[in-house]
Short mmCIF file of C-alpha atoms in Angstrom, two decimals:
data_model
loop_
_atom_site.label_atom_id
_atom_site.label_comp_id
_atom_site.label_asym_id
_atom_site.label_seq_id
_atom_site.Cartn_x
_atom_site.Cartn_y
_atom_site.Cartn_z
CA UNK A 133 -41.98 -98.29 87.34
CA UNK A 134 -38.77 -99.24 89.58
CA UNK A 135 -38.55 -95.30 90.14
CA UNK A 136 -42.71 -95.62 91.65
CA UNK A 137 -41.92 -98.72 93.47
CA UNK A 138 -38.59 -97.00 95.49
CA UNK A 139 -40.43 -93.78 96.44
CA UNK A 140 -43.50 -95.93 97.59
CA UNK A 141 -41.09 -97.38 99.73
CA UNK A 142 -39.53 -94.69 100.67
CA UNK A 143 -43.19 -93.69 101.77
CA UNK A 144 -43.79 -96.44 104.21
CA UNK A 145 -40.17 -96.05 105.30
CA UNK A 146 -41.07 -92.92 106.75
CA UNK A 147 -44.31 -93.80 108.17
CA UNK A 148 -42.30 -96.60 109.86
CA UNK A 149 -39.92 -93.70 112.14
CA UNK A 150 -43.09 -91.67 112.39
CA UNK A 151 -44.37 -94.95 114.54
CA UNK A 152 -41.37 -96.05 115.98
CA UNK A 153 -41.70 -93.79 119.04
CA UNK A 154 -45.14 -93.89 119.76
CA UNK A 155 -44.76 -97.03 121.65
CA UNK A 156 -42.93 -95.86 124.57
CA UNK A 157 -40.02 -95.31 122.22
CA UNK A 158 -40.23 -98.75 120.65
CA UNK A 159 -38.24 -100.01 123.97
CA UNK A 160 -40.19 -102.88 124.48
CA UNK A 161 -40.15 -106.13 123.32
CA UNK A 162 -42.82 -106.13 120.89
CA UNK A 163 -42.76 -103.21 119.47
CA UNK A 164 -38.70 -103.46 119.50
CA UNK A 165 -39.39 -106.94 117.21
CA UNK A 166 -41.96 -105.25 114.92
CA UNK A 167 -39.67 -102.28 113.62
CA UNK A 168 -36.47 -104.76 112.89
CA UNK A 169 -39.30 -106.82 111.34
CA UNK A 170 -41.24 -104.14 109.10
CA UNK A 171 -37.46 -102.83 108.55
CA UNK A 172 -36.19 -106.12 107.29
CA UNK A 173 -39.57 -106.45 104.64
CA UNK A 174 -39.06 -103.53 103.44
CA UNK A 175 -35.32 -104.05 102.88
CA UNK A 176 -35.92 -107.32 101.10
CA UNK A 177 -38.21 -105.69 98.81
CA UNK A 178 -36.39 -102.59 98.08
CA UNK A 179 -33.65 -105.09 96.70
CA UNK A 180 -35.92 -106.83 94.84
CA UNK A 181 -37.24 -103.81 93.06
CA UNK A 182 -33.27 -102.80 92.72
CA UNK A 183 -32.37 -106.04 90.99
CA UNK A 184 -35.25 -105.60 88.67
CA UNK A 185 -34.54 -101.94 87.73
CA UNK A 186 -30.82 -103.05 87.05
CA UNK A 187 -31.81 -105.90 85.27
CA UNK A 188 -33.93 -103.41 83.33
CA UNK A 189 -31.03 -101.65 82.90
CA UNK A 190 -28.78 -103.91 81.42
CA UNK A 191 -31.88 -105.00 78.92
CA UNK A 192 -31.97 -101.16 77.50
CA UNK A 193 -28.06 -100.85 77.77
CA UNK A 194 -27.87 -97.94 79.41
CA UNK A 195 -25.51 -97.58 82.69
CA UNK A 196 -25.82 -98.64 85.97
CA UNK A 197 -26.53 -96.07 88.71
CA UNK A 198 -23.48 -96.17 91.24
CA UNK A 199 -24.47 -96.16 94.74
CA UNK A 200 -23.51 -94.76 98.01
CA UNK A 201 -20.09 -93.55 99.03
CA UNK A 202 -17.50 -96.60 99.79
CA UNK A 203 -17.27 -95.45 103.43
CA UNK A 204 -20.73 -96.54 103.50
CA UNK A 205 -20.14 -100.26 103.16
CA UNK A 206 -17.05 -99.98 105.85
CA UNK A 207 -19.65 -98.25 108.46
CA UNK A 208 -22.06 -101.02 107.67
CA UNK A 209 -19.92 -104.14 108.23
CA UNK A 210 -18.52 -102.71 111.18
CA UNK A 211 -22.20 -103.03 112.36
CA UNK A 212 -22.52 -106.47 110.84
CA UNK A 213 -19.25 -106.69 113.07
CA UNK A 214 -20.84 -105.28 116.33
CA UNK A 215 -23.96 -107.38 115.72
CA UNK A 216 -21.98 -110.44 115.27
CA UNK A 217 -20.04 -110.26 118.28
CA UNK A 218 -23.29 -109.48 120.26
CA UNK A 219 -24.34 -113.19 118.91
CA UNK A 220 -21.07 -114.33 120.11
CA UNK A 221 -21.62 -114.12 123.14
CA UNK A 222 -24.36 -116.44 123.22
CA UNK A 223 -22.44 -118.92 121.85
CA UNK A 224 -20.28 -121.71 123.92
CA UNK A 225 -17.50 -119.57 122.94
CA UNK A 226 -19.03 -116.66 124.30
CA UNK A 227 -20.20 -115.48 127.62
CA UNK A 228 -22.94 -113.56 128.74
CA UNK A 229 -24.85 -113.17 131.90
CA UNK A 230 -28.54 -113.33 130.83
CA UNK A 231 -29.00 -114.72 127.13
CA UNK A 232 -32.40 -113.68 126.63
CA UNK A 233 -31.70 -110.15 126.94
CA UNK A 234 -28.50 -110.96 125.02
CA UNK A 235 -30.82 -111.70 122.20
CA UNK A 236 -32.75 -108.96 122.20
CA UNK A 237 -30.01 -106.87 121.64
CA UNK A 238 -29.12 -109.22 118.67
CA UNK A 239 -32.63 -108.21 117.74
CA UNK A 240 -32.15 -104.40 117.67
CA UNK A 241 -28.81 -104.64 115.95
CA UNK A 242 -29.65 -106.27 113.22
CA UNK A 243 -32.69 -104.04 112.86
CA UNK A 244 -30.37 -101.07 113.01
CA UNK A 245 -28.05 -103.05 110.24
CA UNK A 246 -31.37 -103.30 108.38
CA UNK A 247 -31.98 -99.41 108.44
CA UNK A 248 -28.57 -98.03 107.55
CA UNK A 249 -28.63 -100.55 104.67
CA UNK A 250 -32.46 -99.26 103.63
CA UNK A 251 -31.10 -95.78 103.67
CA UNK A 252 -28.30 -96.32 101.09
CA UNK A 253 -30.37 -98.53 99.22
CA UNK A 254 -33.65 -96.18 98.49
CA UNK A 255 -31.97 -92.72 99.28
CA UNK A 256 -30.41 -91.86 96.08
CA UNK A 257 -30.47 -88.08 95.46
CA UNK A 258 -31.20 -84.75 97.01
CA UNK A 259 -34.65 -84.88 96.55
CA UNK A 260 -34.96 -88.21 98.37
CA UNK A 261 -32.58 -87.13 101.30
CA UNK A 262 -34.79 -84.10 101.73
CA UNK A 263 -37.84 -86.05 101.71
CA UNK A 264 -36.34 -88.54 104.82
CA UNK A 265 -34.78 -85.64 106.27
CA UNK A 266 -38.25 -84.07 107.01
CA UNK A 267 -40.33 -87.01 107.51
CA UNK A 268 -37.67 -87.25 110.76
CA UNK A 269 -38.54 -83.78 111.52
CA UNK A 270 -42.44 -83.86 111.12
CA UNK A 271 -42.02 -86.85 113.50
CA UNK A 272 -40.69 -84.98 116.01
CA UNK A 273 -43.08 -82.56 115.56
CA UNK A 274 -45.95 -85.16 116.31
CA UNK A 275 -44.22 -86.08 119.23
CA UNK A 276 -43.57 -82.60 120.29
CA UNK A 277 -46.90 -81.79 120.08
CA UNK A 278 -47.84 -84.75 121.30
CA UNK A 279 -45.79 -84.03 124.54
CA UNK A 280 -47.14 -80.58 124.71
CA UNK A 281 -50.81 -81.70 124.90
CA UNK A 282 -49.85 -84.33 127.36
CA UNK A 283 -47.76 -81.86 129.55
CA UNK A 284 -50.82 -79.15 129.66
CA UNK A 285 -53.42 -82.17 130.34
CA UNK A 286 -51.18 -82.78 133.50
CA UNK A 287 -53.21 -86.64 133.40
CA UNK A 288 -51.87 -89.94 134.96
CA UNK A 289 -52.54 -92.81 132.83
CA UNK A 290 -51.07 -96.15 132.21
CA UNK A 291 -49.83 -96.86 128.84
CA UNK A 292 -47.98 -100.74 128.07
CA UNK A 293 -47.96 -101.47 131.84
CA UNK A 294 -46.11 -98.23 132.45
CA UNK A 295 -47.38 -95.90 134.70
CA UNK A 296 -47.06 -92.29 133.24
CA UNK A 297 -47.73 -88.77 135.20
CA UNK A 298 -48.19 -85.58 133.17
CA UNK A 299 -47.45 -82.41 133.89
CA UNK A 300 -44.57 -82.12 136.03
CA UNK A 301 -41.86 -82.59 132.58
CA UNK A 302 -42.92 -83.24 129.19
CA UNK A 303 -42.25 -87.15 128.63
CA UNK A 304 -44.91 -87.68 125.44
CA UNK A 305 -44.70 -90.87 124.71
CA UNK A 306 -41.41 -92.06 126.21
CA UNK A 307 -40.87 -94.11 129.26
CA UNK A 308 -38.97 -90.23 130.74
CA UNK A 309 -38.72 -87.11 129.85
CA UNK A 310 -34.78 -87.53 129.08
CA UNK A 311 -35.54 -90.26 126.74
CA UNK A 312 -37.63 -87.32 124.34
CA UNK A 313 -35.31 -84.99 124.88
CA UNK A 314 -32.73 -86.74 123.58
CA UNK A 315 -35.05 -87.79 120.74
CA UNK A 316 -35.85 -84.07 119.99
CA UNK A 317 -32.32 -83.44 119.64
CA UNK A 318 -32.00 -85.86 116.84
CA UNK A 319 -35.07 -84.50 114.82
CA UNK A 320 -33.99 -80.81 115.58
CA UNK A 321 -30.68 -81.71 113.73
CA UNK A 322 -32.70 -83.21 110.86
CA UNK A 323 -34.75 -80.33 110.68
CA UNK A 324 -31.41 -78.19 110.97
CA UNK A 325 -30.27 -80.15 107.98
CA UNK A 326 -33.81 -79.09 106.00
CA UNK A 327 -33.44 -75.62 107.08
CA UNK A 328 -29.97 -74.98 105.92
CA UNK A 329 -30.10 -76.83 102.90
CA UNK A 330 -33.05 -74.22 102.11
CA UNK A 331 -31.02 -71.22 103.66
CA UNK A 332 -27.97 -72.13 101.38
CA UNK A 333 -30.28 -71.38 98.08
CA UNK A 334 -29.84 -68.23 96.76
CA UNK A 335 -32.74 -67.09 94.52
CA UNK A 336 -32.66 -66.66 90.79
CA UNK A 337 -33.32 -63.06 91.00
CA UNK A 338 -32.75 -60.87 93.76
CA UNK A 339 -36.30 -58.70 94.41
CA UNK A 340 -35.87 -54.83 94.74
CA UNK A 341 -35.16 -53.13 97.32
CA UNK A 342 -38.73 -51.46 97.28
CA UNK A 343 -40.48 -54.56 97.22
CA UNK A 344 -39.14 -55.61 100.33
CA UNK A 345 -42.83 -56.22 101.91
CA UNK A 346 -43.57 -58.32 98.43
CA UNK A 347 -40.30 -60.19 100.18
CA UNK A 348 -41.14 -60.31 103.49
CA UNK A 349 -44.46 -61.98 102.68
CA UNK A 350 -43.58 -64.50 100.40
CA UNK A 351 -40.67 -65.66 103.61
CA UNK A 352 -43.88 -65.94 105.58
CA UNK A 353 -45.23 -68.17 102.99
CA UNK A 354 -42.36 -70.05 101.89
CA UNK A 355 -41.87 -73.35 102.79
CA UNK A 356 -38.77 -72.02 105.39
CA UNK A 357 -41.10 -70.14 107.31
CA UNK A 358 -42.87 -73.73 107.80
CA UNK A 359 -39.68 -75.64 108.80
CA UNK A 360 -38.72 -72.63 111.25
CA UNK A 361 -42.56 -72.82 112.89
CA UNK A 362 -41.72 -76.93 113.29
CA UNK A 363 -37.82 -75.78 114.67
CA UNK A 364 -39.81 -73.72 116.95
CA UNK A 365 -42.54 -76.46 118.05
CA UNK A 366 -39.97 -78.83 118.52
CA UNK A 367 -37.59 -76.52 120.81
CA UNK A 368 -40.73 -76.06 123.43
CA UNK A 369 -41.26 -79.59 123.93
CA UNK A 370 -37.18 -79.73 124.69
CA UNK A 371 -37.66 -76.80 127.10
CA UNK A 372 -40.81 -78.35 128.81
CA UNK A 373 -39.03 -81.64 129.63
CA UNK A 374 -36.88 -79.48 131.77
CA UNK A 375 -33.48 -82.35 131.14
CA UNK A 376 -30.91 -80.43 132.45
CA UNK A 377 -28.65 -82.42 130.30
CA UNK A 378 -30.34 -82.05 127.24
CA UNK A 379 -31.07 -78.26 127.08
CA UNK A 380 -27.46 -77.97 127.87
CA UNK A 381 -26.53 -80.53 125.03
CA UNK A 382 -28.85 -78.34 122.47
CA UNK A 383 -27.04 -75.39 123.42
CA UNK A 384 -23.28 -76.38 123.17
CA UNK A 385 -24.06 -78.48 120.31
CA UNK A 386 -25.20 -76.28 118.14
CA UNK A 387 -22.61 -73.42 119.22
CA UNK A 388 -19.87 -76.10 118.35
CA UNK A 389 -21.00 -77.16 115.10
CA UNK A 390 -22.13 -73.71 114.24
CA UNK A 391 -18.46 -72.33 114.81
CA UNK A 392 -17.17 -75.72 112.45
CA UNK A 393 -19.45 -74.29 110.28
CA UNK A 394 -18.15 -70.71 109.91
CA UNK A 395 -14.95 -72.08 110.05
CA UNK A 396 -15.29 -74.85 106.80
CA UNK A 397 -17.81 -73.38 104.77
CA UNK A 398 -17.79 -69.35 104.52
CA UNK A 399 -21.05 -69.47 101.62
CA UNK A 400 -23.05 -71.29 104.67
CA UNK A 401 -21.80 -69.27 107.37
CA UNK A 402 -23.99 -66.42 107.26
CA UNK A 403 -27.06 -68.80 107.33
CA UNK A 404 -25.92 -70.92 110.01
CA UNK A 405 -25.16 -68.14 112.29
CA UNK A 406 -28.51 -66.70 111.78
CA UNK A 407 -30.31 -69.99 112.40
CA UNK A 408 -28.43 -70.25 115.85
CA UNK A 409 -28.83 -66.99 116.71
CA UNK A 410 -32.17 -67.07 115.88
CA UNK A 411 -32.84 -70.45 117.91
CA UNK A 412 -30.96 -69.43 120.86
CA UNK A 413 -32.67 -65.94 121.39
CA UNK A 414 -35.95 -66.00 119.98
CA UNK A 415 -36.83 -69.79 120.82
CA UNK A 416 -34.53 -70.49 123.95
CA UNK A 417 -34.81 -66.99 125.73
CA UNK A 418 -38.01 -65.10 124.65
CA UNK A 419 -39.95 -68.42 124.17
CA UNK A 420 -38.30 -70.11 126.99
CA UNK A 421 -39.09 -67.57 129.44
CA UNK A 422 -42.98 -67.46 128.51
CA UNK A 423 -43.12 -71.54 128.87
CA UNK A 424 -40.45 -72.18 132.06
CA UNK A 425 -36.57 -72.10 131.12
CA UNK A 426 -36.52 -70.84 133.94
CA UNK A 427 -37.54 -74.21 135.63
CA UNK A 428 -34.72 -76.02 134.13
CA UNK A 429 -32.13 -73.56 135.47
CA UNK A 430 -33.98 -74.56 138.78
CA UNK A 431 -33.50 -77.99 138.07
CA UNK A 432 -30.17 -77.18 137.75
CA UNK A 433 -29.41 -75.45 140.66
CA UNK A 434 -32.05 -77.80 142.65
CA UNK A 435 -29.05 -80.91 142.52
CA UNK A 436 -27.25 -79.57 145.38
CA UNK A 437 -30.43 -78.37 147.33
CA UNK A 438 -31.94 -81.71 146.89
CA UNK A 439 -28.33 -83.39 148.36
CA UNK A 440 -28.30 -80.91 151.33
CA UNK A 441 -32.06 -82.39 151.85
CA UNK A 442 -30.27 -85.95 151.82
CA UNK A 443 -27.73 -85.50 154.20
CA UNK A 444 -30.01 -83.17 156.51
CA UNK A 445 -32.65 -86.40 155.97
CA UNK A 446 -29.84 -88.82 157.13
CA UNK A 447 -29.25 -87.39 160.21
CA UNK A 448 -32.59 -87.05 161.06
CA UNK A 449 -33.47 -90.29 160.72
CA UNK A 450 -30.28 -91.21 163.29
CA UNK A 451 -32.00 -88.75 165.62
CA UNK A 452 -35.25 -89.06 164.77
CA UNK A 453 -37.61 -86.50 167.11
CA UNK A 454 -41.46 -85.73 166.83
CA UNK A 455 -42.80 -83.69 164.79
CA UNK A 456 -39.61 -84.71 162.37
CA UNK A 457 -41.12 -84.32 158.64
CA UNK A 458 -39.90 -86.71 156.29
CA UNK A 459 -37.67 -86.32 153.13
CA UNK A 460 -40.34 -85.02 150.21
CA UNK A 461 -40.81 -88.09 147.54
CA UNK A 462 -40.45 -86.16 144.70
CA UNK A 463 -37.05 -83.98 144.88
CA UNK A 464 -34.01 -83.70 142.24
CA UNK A 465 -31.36 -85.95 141.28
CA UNK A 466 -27.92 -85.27 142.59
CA UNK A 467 -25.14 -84.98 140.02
CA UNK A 468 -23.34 -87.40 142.63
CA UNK A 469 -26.54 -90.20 142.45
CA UNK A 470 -25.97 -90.12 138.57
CA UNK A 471 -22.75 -91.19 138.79
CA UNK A 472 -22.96 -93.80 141.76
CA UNK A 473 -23.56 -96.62 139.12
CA UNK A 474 -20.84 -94.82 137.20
CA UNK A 475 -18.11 -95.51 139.79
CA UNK A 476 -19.89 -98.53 140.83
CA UNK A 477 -19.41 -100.26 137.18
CA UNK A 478 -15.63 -99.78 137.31
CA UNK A 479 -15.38 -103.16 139.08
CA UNK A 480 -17.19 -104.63 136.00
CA UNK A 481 -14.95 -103.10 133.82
CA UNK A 482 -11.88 -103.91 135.35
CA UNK A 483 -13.16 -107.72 135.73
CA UNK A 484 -13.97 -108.05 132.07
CA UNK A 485 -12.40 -104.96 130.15
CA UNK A 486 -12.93 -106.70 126.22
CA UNK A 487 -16.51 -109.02 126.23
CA UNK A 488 -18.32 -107.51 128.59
CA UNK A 489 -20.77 -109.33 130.39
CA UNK A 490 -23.05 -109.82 128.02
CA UNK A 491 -25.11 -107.47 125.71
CA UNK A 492 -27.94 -106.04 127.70
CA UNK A 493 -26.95 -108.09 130.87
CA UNK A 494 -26.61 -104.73 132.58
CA UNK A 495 -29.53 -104.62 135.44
CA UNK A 496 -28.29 -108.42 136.24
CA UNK A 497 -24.42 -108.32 136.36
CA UNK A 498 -24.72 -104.74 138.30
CA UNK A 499 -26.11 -106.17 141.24
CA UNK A 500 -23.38 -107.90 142.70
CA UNK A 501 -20.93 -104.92 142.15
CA UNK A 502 -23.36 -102.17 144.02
CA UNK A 503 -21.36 -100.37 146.46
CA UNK A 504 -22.29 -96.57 146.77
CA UNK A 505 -25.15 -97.08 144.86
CA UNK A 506 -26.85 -100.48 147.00
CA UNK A 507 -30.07 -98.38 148.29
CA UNK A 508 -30.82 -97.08 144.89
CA UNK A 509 -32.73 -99.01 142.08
CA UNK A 510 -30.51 -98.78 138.40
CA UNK A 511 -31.41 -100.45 135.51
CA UNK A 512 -28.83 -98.54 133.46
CA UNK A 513 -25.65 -97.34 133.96
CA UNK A 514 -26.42 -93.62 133.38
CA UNK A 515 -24.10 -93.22 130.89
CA UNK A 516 -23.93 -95.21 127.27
CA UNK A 517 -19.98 -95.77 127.23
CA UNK A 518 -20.07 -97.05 130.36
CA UNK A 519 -22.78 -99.41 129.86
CA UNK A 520 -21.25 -100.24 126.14
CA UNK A 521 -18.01 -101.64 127.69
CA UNK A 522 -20.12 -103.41 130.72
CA UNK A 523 -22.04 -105.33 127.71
CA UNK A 524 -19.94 -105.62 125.11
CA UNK A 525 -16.53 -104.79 126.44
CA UNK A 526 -13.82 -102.57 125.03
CA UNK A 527 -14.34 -104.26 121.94
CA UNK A 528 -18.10 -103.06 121.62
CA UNK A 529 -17.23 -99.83 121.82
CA UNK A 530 -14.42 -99.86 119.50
CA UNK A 531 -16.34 -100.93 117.14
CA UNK A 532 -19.52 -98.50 117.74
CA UNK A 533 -17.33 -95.97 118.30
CA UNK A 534 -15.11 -96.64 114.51
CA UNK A 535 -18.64 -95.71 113.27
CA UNK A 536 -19.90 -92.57 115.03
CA UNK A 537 -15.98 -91.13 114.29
CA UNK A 538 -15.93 -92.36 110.55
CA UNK A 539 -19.73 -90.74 109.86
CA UNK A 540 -18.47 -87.23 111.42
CA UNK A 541 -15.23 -87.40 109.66
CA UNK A 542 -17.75 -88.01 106.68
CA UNK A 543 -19.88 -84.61 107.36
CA UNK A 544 -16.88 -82.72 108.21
CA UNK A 545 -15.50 -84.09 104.15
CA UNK A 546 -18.78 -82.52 102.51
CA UNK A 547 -19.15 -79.81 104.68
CA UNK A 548 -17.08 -77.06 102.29
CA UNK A 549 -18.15 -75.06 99.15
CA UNK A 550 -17.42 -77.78 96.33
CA UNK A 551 -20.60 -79.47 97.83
CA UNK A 552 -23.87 -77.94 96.71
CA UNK A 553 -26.29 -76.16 99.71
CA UNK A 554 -28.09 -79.38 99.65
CA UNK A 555 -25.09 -81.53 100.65
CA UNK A 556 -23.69 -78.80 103.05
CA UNK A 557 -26.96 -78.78 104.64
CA UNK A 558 -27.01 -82.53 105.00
CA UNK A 559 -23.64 -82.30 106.53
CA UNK A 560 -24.46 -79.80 109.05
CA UNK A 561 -27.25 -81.54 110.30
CA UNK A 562 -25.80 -84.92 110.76
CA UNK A 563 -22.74 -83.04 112.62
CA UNK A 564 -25.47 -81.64 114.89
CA UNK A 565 -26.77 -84.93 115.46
CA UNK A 566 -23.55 -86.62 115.88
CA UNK A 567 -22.44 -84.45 118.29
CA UNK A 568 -25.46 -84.32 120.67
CA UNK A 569 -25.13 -87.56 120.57
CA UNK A 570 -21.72 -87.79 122.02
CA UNK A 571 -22.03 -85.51 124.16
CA UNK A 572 -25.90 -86.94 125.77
CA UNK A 573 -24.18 -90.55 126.25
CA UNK A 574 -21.75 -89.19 128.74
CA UNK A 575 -24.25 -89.08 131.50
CA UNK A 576 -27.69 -90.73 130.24
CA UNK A 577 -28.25 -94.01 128.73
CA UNK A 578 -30.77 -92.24 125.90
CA UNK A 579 -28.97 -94.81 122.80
CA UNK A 580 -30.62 -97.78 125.33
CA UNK A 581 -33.89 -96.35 123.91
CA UNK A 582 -34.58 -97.94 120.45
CA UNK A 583 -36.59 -95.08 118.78
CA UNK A 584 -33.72 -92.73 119.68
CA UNK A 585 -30.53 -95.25 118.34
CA UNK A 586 -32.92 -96.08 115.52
CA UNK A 587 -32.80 -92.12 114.61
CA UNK A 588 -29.10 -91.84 115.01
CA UNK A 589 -28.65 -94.79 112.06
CA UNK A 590 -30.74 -92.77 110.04
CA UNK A 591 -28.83 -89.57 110.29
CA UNK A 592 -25.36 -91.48 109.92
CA UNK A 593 -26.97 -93.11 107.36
CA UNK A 594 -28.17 -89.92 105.22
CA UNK A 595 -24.61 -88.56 105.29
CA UNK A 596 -23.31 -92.16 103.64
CA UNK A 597 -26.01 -91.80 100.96
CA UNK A 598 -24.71 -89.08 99.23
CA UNK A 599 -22.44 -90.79 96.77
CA UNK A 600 -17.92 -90.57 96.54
CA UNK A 601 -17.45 -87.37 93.93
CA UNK A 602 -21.27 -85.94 93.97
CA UNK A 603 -21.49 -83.35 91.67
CA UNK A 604 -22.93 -80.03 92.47
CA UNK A 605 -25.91 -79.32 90.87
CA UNK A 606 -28.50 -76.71 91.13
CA UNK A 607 -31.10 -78.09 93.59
CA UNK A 608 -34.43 -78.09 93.16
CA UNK A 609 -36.73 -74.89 94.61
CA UNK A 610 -38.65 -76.14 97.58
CA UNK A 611 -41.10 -73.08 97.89
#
């Protein structure tokens, strides 16, 4: 009964990240305040139904189930800690700039401490893990394909007050088309993680050689064939947002974690380096090429272009004669206007380098310290660190940062041949995860989005679930 009761929750947990970024990535205030409340209901009742089953337990004699790894409950009160200092700051011995968006960042931290703690509580074996794992992935897929009906529509529409145009980058339902990339790059990883969890089984019996077509067909069949079509689905949305950023991201990422592989795991090497491969030429190249990779190497090359336009623009407007057109409204953005708040926030740093101004006091603070950037509208910082230590200070990101290291030192502990494929696969796709993630904060400010943080926890999360000393078994056969 407490075995029905988990997976049922485990059930709605999913349907709960399918939803989250429908909403314009959850980034709102009401939708932000639903998910930390449907998170924090189901938590309460998934300990309910865990005190009864142990108390069901003990009644029968039989032993306890140990739970997730130790690490675990260090990564989750140093988000306790991070949530709590957040709160701080809106008391009298705190400080921050605008309280009520102070508490909305309360808000989402606590629902993130609510999901991590979820995960460890209801995700307790292989079979589970897989079962989150790809209810991530199939909602990416929804919003992939959700993004690639949108994009071909090429429709203007208005959706929570926000006014959304089609067809120029994919955005599905995010506020910007950077916001889903980034998005996609955390449901590529889990499906990564499904993939070569799968691609790490070897079968019972090898087929003959001369059945090779009896092979072939049953791979087209076979429930990797299905997670490769969804790898594929989800790569053409990332492509058809054209981010700059985060097609380069998917690309270094998963050459870097696909050489740790090789280089910690020979059993999963082969595998890996055939899912890259595969993913880079096949999806990126041939696939890219048909749908506009192209475009995004235009994008690319289009920053400098569009800052010649700017400075031909400014002297124009000195000299203004007839006939003079005007600057086009829609042009690229300059690698030098995404770091203008960058160099701007400095001052804010060096003013208060521990608290911070507040969290999510950002847009308010940033105002009085424009310098290079005072013609140009920033809501963000355009970069995650940055805008970390600007709300929460040095200490903030200490603390967030103690957990993104500890979770990839984590994957990089189960990532060798002691661990079954299942674990290995797990630990692969977290890396990738971990690392786009690092790498994407640098310059965009995608872990402001809810949805996409909200992902993150669950992939740090999934690597903490697998429990200190899991044994390796024979997984289960998933075709």
């Amino acid at each position: 009964m407490t075995q029905q009761a988990e997976r049922c929750l485990l059930g709605f947990f999913i349907l709960t990240l399918i939803w989250v970024p429908l909403p314009l990535g959850s980034n709102r205030q009401w939708p932000m305040a639903l998910f930390s409340a449907m998170v924090w209901v189901l938590l309460a009742v998934a300990g309910l139904v865990k005190l009864a089953g142990a108390g069901q337990q003990q009644r029968r004699g039989g032993p306890i189930r140990t739970g997730s790894a130790w690490g675990s409950h260090l990564v989750l009160s140093l988000l306790v800690l991070f949530t709590a200092w957040c709160a701080l700051q809106l008391s009298p011995w705190g400080y921050t700039e605008t309280p009520h968006d102070t508490r909305l960042q309360v808000l989402r931290s606590l629902g993130y401490v609510g999901l991590f703690w979820l995960v460890q509580l209801l995700v307790t074996s292989d079979r589970r893990r897989t079962a989150l794992l790809t209810g991530i992935m199939v909602a990416g897929v929804v919003q992939a394909m959700i993004a690639i009906v949108l994009y071909s529509s090429s429709g203007r529409y208005t959706l929570m007050d926000e006014a959304v145009t089609q067809g120029i980058r994919a955005t599905g339902t995010f506020a910007g088309p950077d916001a889903l990339a980034n998005y996609l790059l955390f449901t590529l990883a889990a499906g990564i993680a499904v993939m070569l969890s799968q691609m790490g089984q070897q079968p019972p019996h090898a087929a003959p050689s001369k059945h090779w077509l009896r092979g072939a067909l049953e791979f087209m069949m076979s429930a990797k064939m299905i997670v490769r079509l969804m790898l594929i689905i989800m790569v053409i949305a990332l492509v058809l947002t054209r981010s700059r950023l985060g097609n380069g991201t998917f690309f270094v990422a998963l050459m870097l974690v696909t050489l740790w592989i090789a280089g910690r795991s020979p059993r999963l090497r082969k595998p890996a380096a055939i899912l890259a491969i595969s993913l880079l030429v096949i999806d990126l190249i041939v696939v890219g090429q048909w749908i506009g990779l192209s475009k995004v190497l235009a994008r690319m090359q289009a920053t400098e272009l569009a800052l010649q336009q700017e400075q031909v623009a400014s002297t124009s407007a000195s000299s203004p004669t007839p006939g003079t057109q005007q600057v086009p409204q829609h042009r690229e953005e300059t690698l030098e206007e995404r770091i203008r708040p960058l160099q701007d926030a400095i001052a804010m740093i060096e003013e208060r380098p521990w608290t911070g101004f507040g969290a999510g006091s950002f847009y308010t603070a940033f105002t009085r310290y424009k310098a290079k950037s005072t013609k140009f509208f920033y809501d963000h910082a355009h970069s995650d660190y940055v805008e970390i230590v600007t709300d929460t200070g040095l200490i903030g990101l200490a603390l967030l940062g103690a957990v993104m290291l500890l979770s990839l030192g984590r994957a990089a502990h189960l990532m060798n041949d002691r661990q079954g494929p299942h674990v290995r696969g797990v630990a692969a796709g977290a890396s990738m995860g971990i690392v786009c993630a690092l790498l994407h904060a640098t310059l965009d400010l995608n872990l402001q989005i809810n949805a996409n943080a909200a992902t993150l926890i669950v992939l740090l999360a999934v690597v903490w679930s697998v429990p200190r000393g899991h044994a390796t078994t024979t997984p289960h056969r998933t075709q």
